[in-house]
């Protein structure tokens, strides 16, 4: 009863357009590209790979007879050298989406185990290292700060952690040329390291140094993926001659099913892989 004057009117709820203005208008200090659809086009990683097979009993596999005669195995090791594109300027992007992984190398032991010429499973291990790369990005006050201001843009060197993975590919060969396969993959990526700094205004007055090490560990993750694909191969097999120009094409679908650790994008993508083989 002692309140006799009308209270102040509440502010209108923030609309999507208003929030976009906060993210983009220089008056608020963030000055980003905002929450907008983003499309990148360009050449991603370029890889050169080689594989050495040190055992292969598949050539002696038979479709009939005892299981001992039909069981075969194959073992190989592959090495890859990768060169990546120059890092684009993501300093105005709220969610950076890189094209490619970056320069580096990988080594992958591979083993196949099968029975007859139809059913087999491939186990592939992989360890990959990516070279350090200098990029322009914003150094947030804390690791989880969602909208760092524009004065926090700096040149930062990122050294990615080691990536290790295992992939299982159960496969059923329908004909000598067509096969279907499933996929389960587990990836583990170590913590990355960031170096670099910039000077920003302090809330208490004066200036302070924002160091990029606040971003350390963002890549540390554990990820599970599943998928399936269909393969057509004209590369030749143990019971037929290779085509004049050996070619292998795969159509696949893969997606992330579970993850822990740092920021992990939930991938769901389709992939077309074309491999030409040279017989020497």
Coordinates of C-alpha atoms in Angstrom, one line a residue:
X1 CA 0.0 0.0 0.0
X2 CA 3.0 2.3 0.5
X3 CA 3.8 2.1 -3.3
X4 CA 2.0 5.1 -4.8
X5 CA 3.9 5.7 -8.0
X6 CA 3.9 3.6 -11.2
X7 CA 7.1 1.5 -11.6
X8 CA 9.4 1.8 -14.7
X9 CA 8.3 -0.1 -17.8
X10 CA 10.3 -3.2 -18.7
X11 CA 12.5 -3.2 -21.8
X12 CA 11.3 -5.0 -24.8
X13 CA 12.6 -8.6 -25.2
X14 CA 15.7 -8.9 -27.4
X15 CA 14.8 -10.0 -30.8
X16 CA 16.9 -12.1 -33.2
X17 CA 17.6 -8.9 -35.3
X18 CA 18.5 -7.0 -32.1
X19 CA 20.9 -9.8 -31.1
X20 CA 22.4 -9.8 -34.5
X21 CA 23.0 -6.0 -34.2
X22 CA 24.8 -6.6 -30.9
X23 CA 27.2 -9.1 -32.6
X24 CA 27.8 -6.9 -35.6
X25 CA 27.4 -3.2 -34.7
X26 CA 30.7 -1.5 -33.8
X27 CA 29.0 0.3 -31.0
X28 CA 29.0 -2.9 -28.9
X29 CA 32.6 -3.8 -29.5
X30 CA 32.2 -7.4 -30.8
X31 CA 32.2 -6.5 -34.5
X32 CA 31.8 -10.1 -35.8
X33 CA 30.2 -11.6 -38.9
X34 CA 27.2 -12.5 -36.6
X35 CA 25.1 -15.6 -36.7
X36 CA 24.7 -16.1 -40.4
X37 CA 25.0 -19.0 -42.9
X38 CA 28.7 -19.5 -43.8
X39 CA 30.1 -21.1 -46.9
X40 CA 33.8 -21.7 -47.6
X41 CA 35.1 -22.8 -51.0
X42 CA 38.6 -23.8 -51.8
X43 CA 41.2 -26.5 -52.1
X44 CA 41.6 -28.5 -48.9
X45 CA 44.4 -30.9 -47.9
X46 CA 46.5 -32.5 -50.6
X47 CA 47.9 -35.9 -49.6
X48 CA 50.6 -38.2 -51.1
X49 CA 50.4 -41.7 -49.7
X50 CA 52.3 -44.9 -50.1
X51 CA 51.6 -48.4 -48.8
X52 CA 53.9 -51.5 -48.4
X53 CA 52.2 -54.9 -48.1
X54 CA 54.5 -57.4 -46.3
X55 CA 52.1 -60.3 -46.2
X56 CA 49.2 -61.3 -48.4
X57 CA 47.6 -64.7 -48.5
X58 CA 44.4 -63.4 -50.2
X59 CA 45.7 -64.5 -53.6
X60 CA 45.4 -68.1 -52.4
X61 CA 41.9 -67.7 -50.9
X62 CA 39.3 -70.3 -52.1
X63 CA 35.5 -70.3 -51.9
X64 CA 35.3 -73.9 -51.1
X65 CA 37.0 -76.5 -48.9
X66 CA 37.9 -76.5 -45.2
X67 CA 37.9 -73.3 -43.2
X68 CA 41.7 -73.6 -42.9
X69 CA 42.0 -73.4 -46.7
X70 CA 39.6 -70.5 -46.9
X71 CA 41.0 -68.3 -44.1
X72 CA 43.5 -65.6 -45.3
X73 CA 45.1 -62.5 -43.9
X74 CA 47.0 -59.5 -45.2
X75 CA 49.2 -56.9 -43.4
X76 CA 50.5 -53.6 -44.7
X77 CA 51.7 -50.2 -43.5
X78 CA 50.8 -46.9 -45.1
X79 CA 52.5 -43.5 -44.8
X80 CA 51.0 -40.2 -45.8
X81 CA 52.5 -36.7 -46.2
X82 CA 49.9 -33.9 -46.2
X83 CA 50.1 -30.3 -47.2
X84 CA 47.3 -28.0 -46.2
X85 CA 46.0 -24.7 -47.4
X86 CA 47.0 -21.3 -45.9
X87 CA 44.9 -20.5 -42.9
X88 CA 42.1 -18.1 -43.7
X89 CA 41.4 -15.2 -41.4
X90 CA 38.7 -16.4 -39.0
X91 CA 38.9 -13.5 -36.6
X92 CA 35.4 -12.3 -37.4
X93 CA 33.8 -15.7 -37.4
X94 CA 31.9 -16.9 -34.3
X95 CA 32.4 -20.5 -35.3
X96 CA 35.5 -21.0 -37.4
X97 CA 35.2 -23.8 -40.1
X98 CA 38.6 -24.6 -41.5
X99 CA 39.1 -26.0 -45.0
X100 CA 41.4 -29.0 -44.4
X101 CA 43.5 -30.1 -41.5
X102 CA 46.9 -28.6 -42.3
X103 CA 50.3 -29.8 -43.2
X104 CA 51.6 -32.9 -41.4
X105 CA 52.2 -36.6 -41.7
X106 CA 50.6 -39.9 -40.7
X107 CA 51.5 -43.6 -40.4
X108 CA 48.9 -46.4 -40.5
X109 CA 49.3 -50.1 -39.9
X110 CA 46.5 -52.0 -41.7
X111 CA 45.4 -55.7 -41.3
X112 CA 42.8 -57.7 -43.1
X113 CA 41.3 -61.0 -42.0
X114 CA 38.9 -63.0 -44.1
X115 CA 37.4 -66.3 -44.9
X116 CA 36.9 -67.2 -48.6
X117 CA 36.6 -64.4 -51.1
X118 CA 33.4 -62.9 -49.7
X119 CA 33.6 -62.0 -46.0
X120 CA 36.4 -60.0 -44.4
X121 CA 37.2 -57.4 -41.8
X122 CA 39.8 -54.6 -42.0
X123 CA 41.4 -53.1 -38.9
X124 CA 43.3 -49.9 -39.4
X125 CA 45.3 -48.0 -36.8
X126 CA 46.5 -44.5 -37.5
X127 CA 48.7 -41.9 -35.8
X128 CA 48.9 -38.4 -37.3
X129 CA 50.8 -35.2 -36.5
X130 CA 49.9 -31.8 -37.8
X131 CA 52.4 -28.9 -38.0
X132 CA 52.0 -25.7 -36.1
X133 CA 50.1 -22.9 -38.0
X134 CA 49.8 -19.2 -37.3
X135 CA 46.3 -17.8 -37.5
X136 CA 44.4 -14.6 -36.7
X137 CA 41.8 -15.2 -34.0
X138 CA 40.3 -13.6 -30.9
X139 CA 41.7 -14.4 -27.5
X140 CA 38.8 -14.6 -25.1
X141 CA 39.0 -13.6 -21.4
X142 CA 38.2 -17.2 -20.4
X143 CA 38.2 -20.4 -22.5
X144 CA 34.4 -20.6 -22.7
X145 CA 33.7 -16.9 -23.3
X146 CA 31.3 -17.0 -26.4
X147 CA 31.7 -13.5 -27.9
X148 CA 35.2 -12.0 -27.4
X149 CA 35.4 -8.3 -28.4
X150 CA 37.2 -7.1 -31.6
X151 CA 40.2 -5.6 -29.6
X152 CA 41.2 -9.2 -28.7
X153 CA 42.2 -10.2 -32.3
X154 CA 45.8 -11.3 -32.4
X155 CA 48.2 -13.5 -34.4
X156 CA 48.3 -16.8 -32.6
X157 CA 50.4 -19.9 -33.3
X158 CA 48.4 -23.2 -32.8
X159 CA 50.3 -26.5 -32.3
X160 CA 47.7 -29.3 -32.6
X161 CA 47.9 -32.4 -30.4
X162 CA 48.7 -35.9 -31.8
X163 CA 45.7 -37.7 -33.4
X164 CA 45.3 -41.5 -33.0
X165 CA 42.5 -43.6 -34.3
X166 CA 41.3 -47.1 -34.9
X167 CA 38.8 -48.1 -37.6
X168 CA 36.9 -51.4 -38.1
X169 CA 35.5 -52.2 -41.6
X170 CA 33.4 -55.4 -41.8
X171 CA 33.0 -56.1 -45.5
X172 CA 30.9 -58.4 -47.7
X173 CA 31.8 -58.8 -51.3
X174 CA 28.7 -59.3 -53.4
X175 CA 30.6 -59.9 -56.7
X176 CA 34.2 -59.5 -57.9
X177 CA 33.5 -55.9 -58.5
X178 CA 30.9 -54.8 -55.9
X179 CA 31.2 -54.8 -52.1
X180 CA 29.3 -53.3 -49.2
X181 CA 30.9 -52.5 -45.8
X182 CA 30.2 -51.0 -42.4
X183 CA 32.4 -48.8 -40.4
X184 CA 33.1 -48.1 -36.7
X185 CA 35.8 -45.5 -35.8
X186 CA 37.3 -44.2 -32.6
X187 CA 39.5 -41.1 -32.6
X188 CA 41.5 -39.6 -29.8
X189 CA 43.1 -36.2 -30.2
X190 CA 45.6 -34.7 -27.7
X191 CA 45.4 -31.2 -26.3
X192 CA 46.6 -28.4 -28.6
X193 CA 48.8 -25.5 -27.5
X194 CA 48.4 -21.8 -28.3
X195 CA 51.1 -19.1 -28.1
X196 CA 50.7 -15.4 -28.7
X197 CA 49.2 -12.4 -26.9
X198 CA 47.7 -9.0 -27.3
X199 CA 47.1 -5.9 -25.1
X200 CA 43.5 -5.1 -24.2
X201 CA 41.7 -2.5 -22.1
X202 CA 41.2 -3.6 -18.5
X203 CA 37.8 -3.2 -16.8
X204 CA 39.5 -1.6 -13.8
X205 CA 41.2 0.9 -16.0
X206 CA 44.5 0.8 -17.9
X207 CA 45.5 -2.3 -19.9
X208 CA 46.2 -6.0 -19.5
X209 CA 47.7 -8.8 -21.5
X210 CA 45.5 -11.4 -23.1
X211 CA 47.4 -14.6 -23.6
X212 CA 46.4 -17.3 -26.1
X213 CA 47.3 -20.1 -23.7
X214 CA 43.7 -19.7 -22.3
X215 CA 42.7 -21.7 -25.4
X216 CA 44.9 -24.7 -24.7
X217 CA 43.2 -28.0 -24.8
X218 CA 40.2 -27.1 -27.0
X219 CA 41.0 -30.0 -29.4
X220 CA 41.3 -32.6 -26.7
X221 CA 38.5 -35.1 -27.5
X222 CA 37.3 -38.7 -27.8
X223 CA 35.0 -39.3 -30.7
X224 CA 33.0 -42.3 -31.9
X225 CA 31.7 -42.6 -35.5
X226 CA 29.8 -45.1 -37.6
X227 CA 29.1 -45.4 -41.2
X228 CA 28.5 -47.6 -44.3
X229 CA 29.6 -47.5 -47.9
X230 CA 29.2 -49.2 -51.2
X231 CA 32.3 -49.8 -53.4
X232 CA 32.7 -50.6 -57.1
X233 CA 36.2 -51.7 -58.1
X234 CA 37.6 -52.4 -61.6
X235 CA 41.1 -52.8 -60.2
X236 CA 41.2 -56.6 -60.7
X237 CA 41.1 -59.5 -58.2
X238 CA 42.4 -63.0 -57.7
X239 CA 40.0 -64.6 -60.2
X240 CA 39.7 -61.9 -62.9
X241 CA 42.0 -59.6 -64.9
X242 CA 42.3 -56.0 -64.1
X243 CA 40.6 -53.4 -66.3
X244 CA 42.6 -51.5 -68.8
X245 CA 42.4 -48.4 -66.5
X246 CA 41.9 -49.7 -63.0
X247 CA 39.5 -47.6 -61.0
X248 CA 37.8 -47.8 -57.6
X249 CA 34.8 -45.7 -56.5
X250 CA 33.1 -45.7 -53.1
X251 CA 29.9 -44.0 -51.9
X252 CA 29.7 -43.7 -48.1
X253 CA 27.8 -42.1 -45.3
X254 CA 29.4 -41.4 -41.9
X255 CA 28.3 -39.6 -38.7
X256 CA 29.4 -38.9 -35.2
X257 CA 27.5 -40.9 -32.5
X258 CA 29.1 -39.9 -29.3
X259 CA 32.0 -37.7 -28.0
X260 CA 33.7 -36.4 -24.9
X261 CA 36.3 -33.7 -24.2
X262 CA 36.6 -30.4 -25.9
X263 CA 34.5 -28.8 -28.6
X264 CA 33.4 -31.6 -31.0
X265 CA 31.3 -30.9 -34.1
X266 CA 28.6 -33.5 -34.7
X267 CA 29.5 -34.6 -38.2
X268 CA 27.1 -36.2 -40.6
X269 CA 28.4 -36.4 -44.1
X270 CA 28.4 -38.2 -47.4
X271 CA 31.6 -39.0 -49.1
X272 CA 32.6 -40.0 -52.7
X273 CA 36.1 -41.5 -53.0
X274 CA 37.7 -42.3 -56.4
X275 CA 41.0 -44.1 -56.6
X276 CA 42.9 -44.8 -59.8
X277 CA 45.5 -47.6 -59.5
X278 CA 48.6 -48.0 -61.6
X279 CA 49.9 -51.6 -62.1
X280 CA 53.7 -51.8 -62.4

